[in-house]
GROMACS .gro file of C-alpha atoms in nm:
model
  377
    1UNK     CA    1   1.094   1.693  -1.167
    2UNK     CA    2   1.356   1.523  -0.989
    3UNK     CA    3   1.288   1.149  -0.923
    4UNK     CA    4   1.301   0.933  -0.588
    5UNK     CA    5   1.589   0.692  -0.620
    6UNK     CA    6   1.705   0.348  -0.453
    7UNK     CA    7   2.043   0.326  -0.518
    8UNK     CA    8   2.058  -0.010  -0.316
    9UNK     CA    9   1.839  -0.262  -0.247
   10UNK     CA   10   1.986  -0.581  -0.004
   11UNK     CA   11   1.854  -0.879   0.078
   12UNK     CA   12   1.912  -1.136   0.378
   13UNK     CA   13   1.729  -1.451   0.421
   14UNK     CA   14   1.421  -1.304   0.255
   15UNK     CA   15   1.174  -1.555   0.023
   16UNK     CA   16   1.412  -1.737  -0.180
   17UNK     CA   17   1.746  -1.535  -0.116
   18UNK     CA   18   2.018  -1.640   0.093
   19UNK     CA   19   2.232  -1.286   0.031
   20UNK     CA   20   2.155  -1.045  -0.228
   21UNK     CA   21   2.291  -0.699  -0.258
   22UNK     CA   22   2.189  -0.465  -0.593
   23UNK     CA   23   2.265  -0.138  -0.657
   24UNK     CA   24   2.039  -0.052  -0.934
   25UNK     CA   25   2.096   0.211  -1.208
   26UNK     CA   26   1.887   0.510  -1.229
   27UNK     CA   27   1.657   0.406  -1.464
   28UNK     CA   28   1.586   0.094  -1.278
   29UNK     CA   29   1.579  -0.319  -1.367
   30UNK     CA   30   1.426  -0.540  -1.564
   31UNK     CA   31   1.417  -0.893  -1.416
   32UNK     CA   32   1.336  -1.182  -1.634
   33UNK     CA   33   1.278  -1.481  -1.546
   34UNK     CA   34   1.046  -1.794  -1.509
   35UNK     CA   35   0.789  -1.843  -1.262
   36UNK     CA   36   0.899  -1.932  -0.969
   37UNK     CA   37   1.220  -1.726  -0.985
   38UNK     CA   38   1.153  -1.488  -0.712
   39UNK     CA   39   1.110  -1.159  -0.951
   40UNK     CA   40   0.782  -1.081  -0.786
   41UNK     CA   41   0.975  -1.163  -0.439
   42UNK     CA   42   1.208  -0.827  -0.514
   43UNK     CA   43   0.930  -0.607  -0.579
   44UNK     CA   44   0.773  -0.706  -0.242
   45UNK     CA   45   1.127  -0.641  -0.075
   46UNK     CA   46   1.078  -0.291  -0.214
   47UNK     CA   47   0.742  -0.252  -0.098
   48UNK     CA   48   0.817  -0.354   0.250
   49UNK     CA   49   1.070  -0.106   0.328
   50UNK     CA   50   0.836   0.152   0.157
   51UNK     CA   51   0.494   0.066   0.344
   52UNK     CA   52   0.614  -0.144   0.684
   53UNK     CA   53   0.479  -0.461   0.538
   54UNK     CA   54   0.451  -0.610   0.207
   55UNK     CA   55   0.204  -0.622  -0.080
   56UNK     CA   56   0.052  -0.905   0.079
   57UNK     CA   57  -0.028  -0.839   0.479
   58UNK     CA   58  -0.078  -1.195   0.563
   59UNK     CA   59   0.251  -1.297   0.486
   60UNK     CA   60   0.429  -1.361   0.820
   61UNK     CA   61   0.682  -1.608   0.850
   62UNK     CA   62   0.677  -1.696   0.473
   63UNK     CA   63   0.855  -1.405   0.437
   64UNK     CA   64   1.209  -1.619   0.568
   65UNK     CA   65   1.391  -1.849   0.349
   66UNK     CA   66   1.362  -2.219   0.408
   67UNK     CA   67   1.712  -2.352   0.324
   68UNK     CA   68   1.765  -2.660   0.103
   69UNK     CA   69   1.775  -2.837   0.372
   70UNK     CA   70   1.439  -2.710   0.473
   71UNK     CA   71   1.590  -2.504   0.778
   72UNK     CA   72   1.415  -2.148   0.824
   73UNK     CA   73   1.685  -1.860   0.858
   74UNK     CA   74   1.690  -1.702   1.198
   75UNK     CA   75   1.534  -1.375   1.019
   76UNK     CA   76   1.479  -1.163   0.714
   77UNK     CA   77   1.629  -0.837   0.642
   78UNK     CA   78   1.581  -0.585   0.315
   79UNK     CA   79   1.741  -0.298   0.328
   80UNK     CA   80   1.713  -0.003   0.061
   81UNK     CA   81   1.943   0.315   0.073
   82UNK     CA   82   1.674   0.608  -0.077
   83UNK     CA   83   1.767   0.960  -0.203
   84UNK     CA   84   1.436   1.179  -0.200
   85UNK     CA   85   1.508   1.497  -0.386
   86UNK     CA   86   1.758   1.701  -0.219
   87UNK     CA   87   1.723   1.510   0.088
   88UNK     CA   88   2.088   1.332   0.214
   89UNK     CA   89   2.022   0.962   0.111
   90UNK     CA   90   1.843   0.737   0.368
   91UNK     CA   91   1.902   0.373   0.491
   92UNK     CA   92   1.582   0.220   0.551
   93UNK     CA   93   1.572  -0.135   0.710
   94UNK     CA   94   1.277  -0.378   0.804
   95UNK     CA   95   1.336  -0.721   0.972
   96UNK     CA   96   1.138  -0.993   0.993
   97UNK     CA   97   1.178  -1.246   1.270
   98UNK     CA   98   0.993  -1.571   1.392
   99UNK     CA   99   0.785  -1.475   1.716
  100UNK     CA  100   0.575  -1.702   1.984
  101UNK     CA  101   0.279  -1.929   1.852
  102UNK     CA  102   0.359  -1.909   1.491
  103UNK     CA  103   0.339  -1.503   1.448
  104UNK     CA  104   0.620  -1.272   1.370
  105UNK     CA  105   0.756  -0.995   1.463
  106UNK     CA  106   0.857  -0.717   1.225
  107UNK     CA  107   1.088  -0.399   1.325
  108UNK     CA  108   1.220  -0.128   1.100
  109UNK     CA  109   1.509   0.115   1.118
  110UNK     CA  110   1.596   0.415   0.995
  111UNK     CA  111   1.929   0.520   0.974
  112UNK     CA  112   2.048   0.238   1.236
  113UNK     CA  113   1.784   0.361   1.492
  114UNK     CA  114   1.478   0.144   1.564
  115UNK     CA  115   1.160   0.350   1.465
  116UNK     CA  116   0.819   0.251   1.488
  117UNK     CA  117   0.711   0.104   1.117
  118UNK     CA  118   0.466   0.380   1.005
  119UNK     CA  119   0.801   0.616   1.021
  120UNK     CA  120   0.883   0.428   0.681
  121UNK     CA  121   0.585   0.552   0.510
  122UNK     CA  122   0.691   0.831   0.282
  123UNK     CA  123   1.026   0.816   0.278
  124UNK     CA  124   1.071   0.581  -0.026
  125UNK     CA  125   0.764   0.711  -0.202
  126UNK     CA  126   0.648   0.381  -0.426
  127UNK     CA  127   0.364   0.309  -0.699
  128UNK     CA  128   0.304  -0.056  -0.785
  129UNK     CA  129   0.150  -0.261  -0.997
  130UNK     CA  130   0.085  -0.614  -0.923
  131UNK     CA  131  -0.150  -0.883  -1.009
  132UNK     CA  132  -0.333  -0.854  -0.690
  133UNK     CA  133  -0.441  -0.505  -0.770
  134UNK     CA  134  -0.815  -0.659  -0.861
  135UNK     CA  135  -0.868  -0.639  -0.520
  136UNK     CA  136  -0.939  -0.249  -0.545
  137UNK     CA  137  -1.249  -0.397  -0.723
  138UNK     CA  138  -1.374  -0.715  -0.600
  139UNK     CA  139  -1.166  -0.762  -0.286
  140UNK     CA  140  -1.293  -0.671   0.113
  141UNK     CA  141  -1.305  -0.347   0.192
  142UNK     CA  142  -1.034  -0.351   0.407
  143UNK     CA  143  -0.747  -0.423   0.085
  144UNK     CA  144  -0.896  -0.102  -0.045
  145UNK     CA  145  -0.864   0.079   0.317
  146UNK     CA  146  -0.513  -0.016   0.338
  147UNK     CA  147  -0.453   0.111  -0.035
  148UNK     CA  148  -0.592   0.449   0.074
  149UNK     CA  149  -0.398   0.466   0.384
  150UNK     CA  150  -0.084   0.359   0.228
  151UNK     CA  151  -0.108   0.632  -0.072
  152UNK     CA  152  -0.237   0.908   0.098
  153UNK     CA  153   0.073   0.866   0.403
  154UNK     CA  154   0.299   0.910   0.177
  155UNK     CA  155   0.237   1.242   0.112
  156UNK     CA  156   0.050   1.360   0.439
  157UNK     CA  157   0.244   1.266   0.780
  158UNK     CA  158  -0.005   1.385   0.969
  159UNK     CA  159  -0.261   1.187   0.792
  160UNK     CA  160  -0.021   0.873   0.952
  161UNK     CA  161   0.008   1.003   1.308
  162UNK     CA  162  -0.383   1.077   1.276
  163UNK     CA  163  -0.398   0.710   1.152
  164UNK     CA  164  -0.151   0.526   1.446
  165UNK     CA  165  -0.364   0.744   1.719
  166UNK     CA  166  -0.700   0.667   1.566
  167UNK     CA  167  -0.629   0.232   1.619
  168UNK     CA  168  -0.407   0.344   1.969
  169UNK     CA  169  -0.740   0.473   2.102
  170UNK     CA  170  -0.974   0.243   1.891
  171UNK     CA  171  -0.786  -0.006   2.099
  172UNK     CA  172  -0.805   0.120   2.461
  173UNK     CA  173  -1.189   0.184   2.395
  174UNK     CA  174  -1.237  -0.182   2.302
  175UNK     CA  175  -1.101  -0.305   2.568
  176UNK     CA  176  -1.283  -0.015   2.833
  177UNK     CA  177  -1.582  -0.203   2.619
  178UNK     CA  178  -1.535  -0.537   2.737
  179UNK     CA  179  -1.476  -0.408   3.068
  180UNK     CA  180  -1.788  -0.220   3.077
  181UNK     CA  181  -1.946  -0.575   2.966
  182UNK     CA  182  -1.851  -0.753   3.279
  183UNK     CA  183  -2.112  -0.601   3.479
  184UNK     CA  184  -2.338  -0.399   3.685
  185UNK     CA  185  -2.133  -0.115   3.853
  186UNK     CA  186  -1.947   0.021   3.562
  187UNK     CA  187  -1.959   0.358   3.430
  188UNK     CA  188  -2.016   0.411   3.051
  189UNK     CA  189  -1.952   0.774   3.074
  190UNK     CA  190  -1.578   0.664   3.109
  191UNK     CA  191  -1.646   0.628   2.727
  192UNK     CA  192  -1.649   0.990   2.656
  193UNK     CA  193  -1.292   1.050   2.665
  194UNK     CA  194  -1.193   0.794   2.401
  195UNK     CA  195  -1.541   0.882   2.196
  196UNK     CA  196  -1.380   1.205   2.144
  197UNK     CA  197  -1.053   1.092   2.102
  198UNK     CA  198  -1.179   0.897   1.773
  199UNK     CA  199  -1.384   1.192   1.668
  200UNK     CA  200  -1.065   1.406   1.653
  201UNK     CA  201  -0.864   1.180   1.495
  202UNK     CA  202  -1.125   1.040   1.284
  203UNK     CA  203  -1.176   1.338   1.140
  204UNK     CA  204  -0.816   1.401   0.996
  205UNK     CA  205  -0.934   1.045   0.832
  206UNK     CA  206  -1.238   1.117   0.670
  207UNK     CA  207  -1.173   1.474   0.552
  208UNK     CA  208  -0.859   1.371   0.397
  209UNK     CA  209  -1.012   1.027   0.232
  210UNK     CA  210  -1.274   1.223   0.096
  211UNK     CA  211  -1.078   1.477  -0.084
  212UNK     CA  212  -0.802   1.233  -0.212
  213UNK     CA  213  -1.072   0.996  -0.399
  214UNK     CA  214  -1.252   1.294  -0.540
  215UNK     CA  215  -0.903   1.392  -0.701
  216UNK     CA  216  -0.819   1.024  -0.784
  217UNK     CA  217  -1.162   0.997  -0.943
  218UNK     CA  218  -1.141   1.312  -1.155
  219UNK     CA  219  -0.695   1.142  -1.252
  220UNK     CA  220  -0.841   0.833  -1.285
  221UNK     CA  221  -1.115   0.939  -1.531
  222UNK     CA  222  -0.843   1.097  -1.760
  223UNK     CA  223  -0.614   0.818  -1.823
  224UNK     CA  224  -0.954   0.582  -1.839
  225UNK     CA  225  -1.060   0.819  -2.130
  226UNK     CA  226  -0.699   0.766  -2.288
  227UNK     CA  227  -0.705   0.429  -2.266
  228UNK     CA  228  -1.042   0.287  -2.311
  229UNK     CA  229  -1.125   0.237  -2.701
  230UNK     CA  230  -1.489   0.326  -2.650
  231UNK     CA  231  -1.691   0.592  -2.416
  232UNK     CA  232  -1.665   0.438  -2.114
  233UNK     CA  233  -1.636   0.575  -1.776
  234UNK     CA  234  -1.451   0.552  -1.446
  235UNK     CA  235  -1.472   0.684  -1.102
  236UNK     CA  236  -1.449   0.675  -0.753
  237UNK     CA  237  -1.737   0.683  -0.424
  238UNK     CA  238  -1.639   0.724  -0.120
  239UNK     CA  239  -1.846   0.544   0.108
  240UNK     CA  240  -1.784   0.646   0.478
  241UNK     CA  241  -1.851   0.396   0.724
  242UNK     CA  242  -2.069   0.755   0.867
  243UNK     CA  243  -2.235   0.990   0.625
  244UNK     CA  244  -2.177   1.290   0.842
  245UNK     CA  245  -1.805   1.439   0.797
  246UNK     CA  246  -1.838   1.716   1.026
  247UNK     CA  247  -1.708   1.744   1.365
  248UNK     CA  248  -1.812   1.602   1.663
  249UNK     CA  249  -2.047   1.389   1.450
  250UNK     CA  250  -1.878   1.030   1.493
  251UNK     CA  251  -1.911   1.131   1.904
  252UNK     CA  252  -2.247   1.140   1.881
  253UNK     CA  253  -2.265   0.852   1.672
  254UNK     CA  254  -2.086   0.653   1.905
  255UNK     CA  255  -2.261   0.764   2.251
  256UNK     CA  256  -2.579   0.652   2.041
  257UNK     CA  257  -2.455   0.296   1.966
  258UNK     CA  258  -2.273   0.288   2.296
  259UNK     CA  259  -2.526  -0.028   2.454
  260UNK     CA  260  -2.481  -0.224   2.138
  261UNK     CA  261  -2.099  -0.171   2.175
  262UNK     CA  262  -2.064  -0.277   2.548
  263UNK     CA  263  -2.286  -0.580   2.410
  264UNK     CA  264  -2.048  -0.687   2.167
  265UNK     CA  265  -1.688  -0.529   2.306
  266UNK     CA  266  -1.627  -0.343   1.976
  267UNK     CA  267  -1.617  -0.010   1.841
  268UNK     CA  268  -1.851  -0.055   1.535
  269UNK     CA  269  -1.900   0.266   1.378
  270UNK     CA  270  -1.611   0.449   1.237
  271UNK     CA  271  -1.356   0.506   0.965
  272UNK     CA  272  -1.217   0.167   1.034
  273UNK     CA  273  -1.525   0.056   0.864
  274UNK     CA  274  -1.485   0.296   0.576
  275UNK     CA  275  -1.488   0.170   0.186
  276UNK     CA  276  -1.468   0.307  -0.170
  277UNK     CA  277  -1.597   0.153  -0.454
  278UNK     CA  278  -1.470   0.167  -0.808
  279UNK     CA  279  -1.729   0.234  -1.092
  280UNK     CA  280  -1.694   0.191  -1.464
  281UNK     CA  281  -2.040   0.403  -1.684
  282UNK     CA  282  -2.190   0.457  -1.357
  283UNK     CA  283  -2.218   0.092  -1.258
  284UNK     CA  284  -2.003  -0.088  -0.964
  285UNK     CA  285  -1.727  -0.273  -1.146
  286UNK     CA  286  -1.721  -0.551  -0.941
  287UNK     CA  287  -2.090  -0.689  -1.028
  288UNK     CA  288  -2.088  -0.508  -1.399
  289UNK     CA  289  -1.788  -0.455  -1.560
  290UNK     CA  290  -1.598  -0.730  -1.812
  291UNK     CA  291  -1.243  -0.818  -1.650
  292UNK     CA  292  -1.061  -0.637  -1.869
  293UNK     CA  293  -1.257  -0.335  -1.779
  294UNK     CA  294  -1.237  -0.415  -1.440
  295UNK     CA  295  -0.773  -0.467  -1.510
  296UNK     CA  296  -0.848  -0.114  -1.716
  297UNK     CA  297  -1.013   0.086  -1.438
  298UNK     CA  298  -0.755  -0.056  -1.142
  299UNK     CA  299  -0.421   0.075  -1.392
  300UNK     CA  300  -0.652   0.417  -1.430
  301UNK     CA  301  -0.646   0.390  -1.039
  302UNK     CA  302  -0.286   0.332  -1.010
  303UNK     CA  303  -0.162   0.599  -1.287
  304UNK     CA  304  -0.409   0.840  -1.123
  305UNK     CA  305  -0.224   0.759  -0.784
  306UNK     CA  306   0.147   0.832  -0.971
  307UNK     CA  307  -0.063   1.170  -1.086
  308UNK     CA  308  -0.169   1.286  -0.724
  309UNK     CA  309   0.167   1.127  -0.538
  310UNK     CA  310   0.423   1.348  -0.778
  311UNK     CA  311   0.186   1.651  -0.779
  312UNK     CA  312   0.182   1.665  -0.386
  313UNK     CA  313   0.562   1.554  -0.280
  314UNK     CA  314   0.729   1.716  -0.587
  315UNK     CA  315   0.897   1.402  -0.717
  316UNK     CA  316   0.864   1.122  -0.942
  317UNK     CA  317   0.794   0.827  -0.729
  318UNK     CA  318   0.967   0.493  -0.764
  319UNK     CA  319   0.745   0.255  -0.999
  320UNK     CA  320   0.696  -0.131  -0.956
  321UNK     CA  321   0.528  -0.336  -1.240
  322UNK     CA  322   0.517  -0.686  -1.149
  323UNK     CA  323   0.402  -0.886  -1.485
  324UNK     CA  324   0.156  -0.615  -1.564
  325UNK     CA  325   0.260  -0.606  -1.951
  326UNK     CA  326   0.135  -0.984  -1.972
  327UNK     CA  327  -0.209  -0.889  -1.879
  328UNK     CA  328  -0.214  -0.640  -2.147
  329UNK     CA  329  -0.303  -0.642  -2.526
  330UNK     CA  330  -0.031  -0.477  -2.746
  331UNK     CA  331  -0.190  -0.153  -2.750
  332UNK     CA  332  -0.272  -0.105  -2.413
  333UNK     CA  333   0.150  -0.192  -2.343
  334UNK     CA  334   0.272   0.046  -2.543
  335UNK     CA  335  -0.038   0.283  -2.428
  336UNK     CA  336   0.131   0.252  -2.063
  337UNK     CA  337   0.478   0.260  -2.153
  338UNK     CA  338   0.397   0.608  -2.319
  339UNK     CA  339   0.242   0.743  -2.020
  340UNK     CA  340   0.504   0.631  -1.753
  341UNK     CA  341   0.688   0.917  -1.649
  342UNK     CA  342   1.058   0.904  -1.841
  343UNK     CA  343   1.237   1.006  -1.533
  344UNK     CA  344   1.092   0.776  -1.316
  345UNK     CA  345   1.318   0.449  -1.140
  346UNK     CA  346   1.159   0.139  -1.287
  347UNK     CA  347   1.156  -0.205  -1.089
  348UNK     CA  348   0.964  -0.433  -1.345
  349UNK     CA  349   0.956  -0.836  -1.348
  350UNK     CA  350   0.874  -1.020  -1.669
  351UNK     CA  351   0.860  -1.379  -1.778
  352UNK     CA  352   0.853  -1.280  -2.143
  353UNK     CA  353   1.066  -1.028  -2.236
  354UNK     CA  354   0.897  -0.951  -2.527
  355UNK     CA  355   0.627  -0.843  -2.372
  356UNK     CA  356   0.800  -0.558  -2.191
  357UNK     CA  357   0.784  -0.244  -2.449
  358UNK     CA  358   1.114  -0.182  -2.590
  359UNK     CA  359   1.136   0.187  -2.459
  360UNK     CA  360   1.077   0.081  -2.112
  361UNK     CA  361   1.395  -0.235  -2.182
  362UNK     CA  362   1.652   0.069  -2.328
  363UNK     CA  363   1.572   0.233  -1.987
  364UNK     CA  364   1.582  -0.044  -1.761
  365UNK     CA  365   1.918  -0.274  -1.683
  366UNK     CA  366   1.818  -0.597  -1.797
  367UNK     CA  367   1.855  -0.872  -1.523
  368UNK     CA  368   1.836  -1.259  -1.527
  369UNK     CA  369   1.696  -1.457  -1.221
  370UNK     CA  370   1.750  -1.829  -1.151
  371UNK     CA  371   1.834  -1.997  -0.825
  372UNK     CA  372   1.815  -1.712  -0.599
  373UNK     CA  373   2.064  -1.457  -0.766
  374UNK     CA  374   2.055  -1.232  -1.027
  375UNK     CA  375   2.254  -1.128  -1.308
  376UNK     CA  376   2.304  -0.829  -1.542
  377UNK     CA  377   2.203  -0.943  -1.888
   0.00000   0.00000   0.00000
């Protein structure tokens, strides 16, 4: 298996770095340092050029440095250069830029051409592992929607055109819905056209969410089984905003609600509204299950992710582990570092390096933060 590789990774007036430019090894980087260092802030740089935005979607103008001197830079940039198999390697850019009444704006390039963001999807094919993973568990539903719509793009491009059409029409029906609330006069059946719009592209949705969690529940069960000391179980439901998959069903769904819509000026049924739920011996994790099982069953979720992502694009994805070892017992850390695949490009950030498993160190270059730089160890 040949794995994804970032051979550079370049920072400019992102978090807490002026100027940064890396070119990591093959086996990836190790960086240590305290809290506050900006470790975590270099496995989000990854993640943005790999998803379009990063780990955490409210971040907006945070996302710029704030200079001693407590000036904001005019923009941030991160920049990765990717080789995917036998693929030529690809420069993948995303800026971030202040925008009117305190938003952003964020635009990404690929290959020096300005491409709409979901075109970064898939080409640096990423796992992670952060702290804020227990929102698979407890979190809204819509943390575990993006999840699924981030993993399963990266190995189905049609499953992110379906997406970007699906919220292009969701759009233009909202607002024919706030028309249509204005007044006497109107005519609903002007509806039809976007109801079956969302029904076709819905569709791709559903039919592909639904058979990705059943093969993420069966992955996820495995490693669960591994790594649980007792008989415990894990799994996955799918719970579709609509029961009814087949076609032509979230039409007729829609043409049913369609009063209550015009009422309100908002498409309320469809898989925008769709959620999974996480289950440890049959019970939802989030009311039942101790936090550690609940930390167990999200790393069974992200290992059965690395499973499914390397089985359908044919290489090992990149890996991110930000502090994950810390929330681990000593078994459980050299458990993981066991199953990680050896070929794979590791990004991990520690405060303790003695936490980190020493097979997963020898692999990684060791790197020191402090101050917004880093340094080979």
């Amino acid at each position: 298996m040949t794995p994804v590789l970032c051979h550079l990774l370049d920072l400019t007036g992102f978090r807490n770095y002026h100027r940064l430019a890396l070119e990591p090894p093959t086996g990836g980087c190790l960086f240590i340092g305290p809290n506050g260092a900006g470790k975590s802030n270099l496995l989000e740089a990854i993640g943005l050029v790999s998803a379009g935005r990063g780990s955490n979607p409210s971040a907006g103008v945070e996302l710029i440095r704030i200079s001693q001197e407590g000036e904001r830079a005019d923009f941030a940039r991160v920049r990765a250069r990717v080789a995917v198999g036998d693929r030529l390697p690809q420069l993948l850019e995303m800026v971030v830029a202040p925008g009117d009444g305190g938003r952003v704006s964020r635009r990404a390039w690929i290959e020096g051409r300005m491409r709409p963001r979901r075109d970064l999807i898939g080409r640096l094919p990423l796992v992670q592992f952060e702290p804020r993973d227990l929102e698979l568990v407890g979190g809204q539903p819509a943390a575990r929607r993006r999840f699924a719509n981030w993993a399963i793009g990266q190995a189905d491009g049609e499953y992110v055109a379906a997406l970007g059409d699906f919220e292009r029409s969701r759009r233009q029906r909202n607002a024919l819905l706030r028309e249509l609330a204005l007044g006497p006069g109107k005519d609903p059946d002007r509806l039809d056209y976007w109801d079956d719009l969302l029904d076709t592209h819905g569709g791709v949705l559903v039919r592909a969410r639904a058979g990705w969690l059943e093969q993420m529940s069966t992955r996820a069960q495995s490693h669960f089984a591994r790594l649980a000391r007792g008989p415990e179980s894990v799994s996955l439901e799918y719970r579709p905003a609509l029961a009814e998959l087949a076609p032509g069903s979230l039409a007729e769904a829609l043409r049913r609600t369609r009063q209550r819509e015009i009422a309100v000026g908002n498409t309320l049924i469809g898989p925008h509204r769709d959620d999974f739920r996480i289950h440890v011996d049959g019970r939802l994790a989030a009311q039942f299950a101790s936090r550690g099982q609940q930390r167990l069953a999200v790393l069974c979720v992200k290992l059965a992710l690395l499973d499914w992502l390397t089985e359908k694009i044919g290489q090992t994805p990149v890996l991110s582990l930000d502090e994950v070892f810390s929330e681990l017992d000593p078994h459980h850390r050299n458990q993981l570092a066991e199953i990680l695949p050896a070929d794979a490009q590791l990004f991990l950030a520690a405060a303790d390096r003695g936490l980190v498993p020493d097979s997963l160190v020898e692999r990684c270059q060791p790197c020191a933060l402090a101050d917004g730089d880093v340094k080979p160890l």
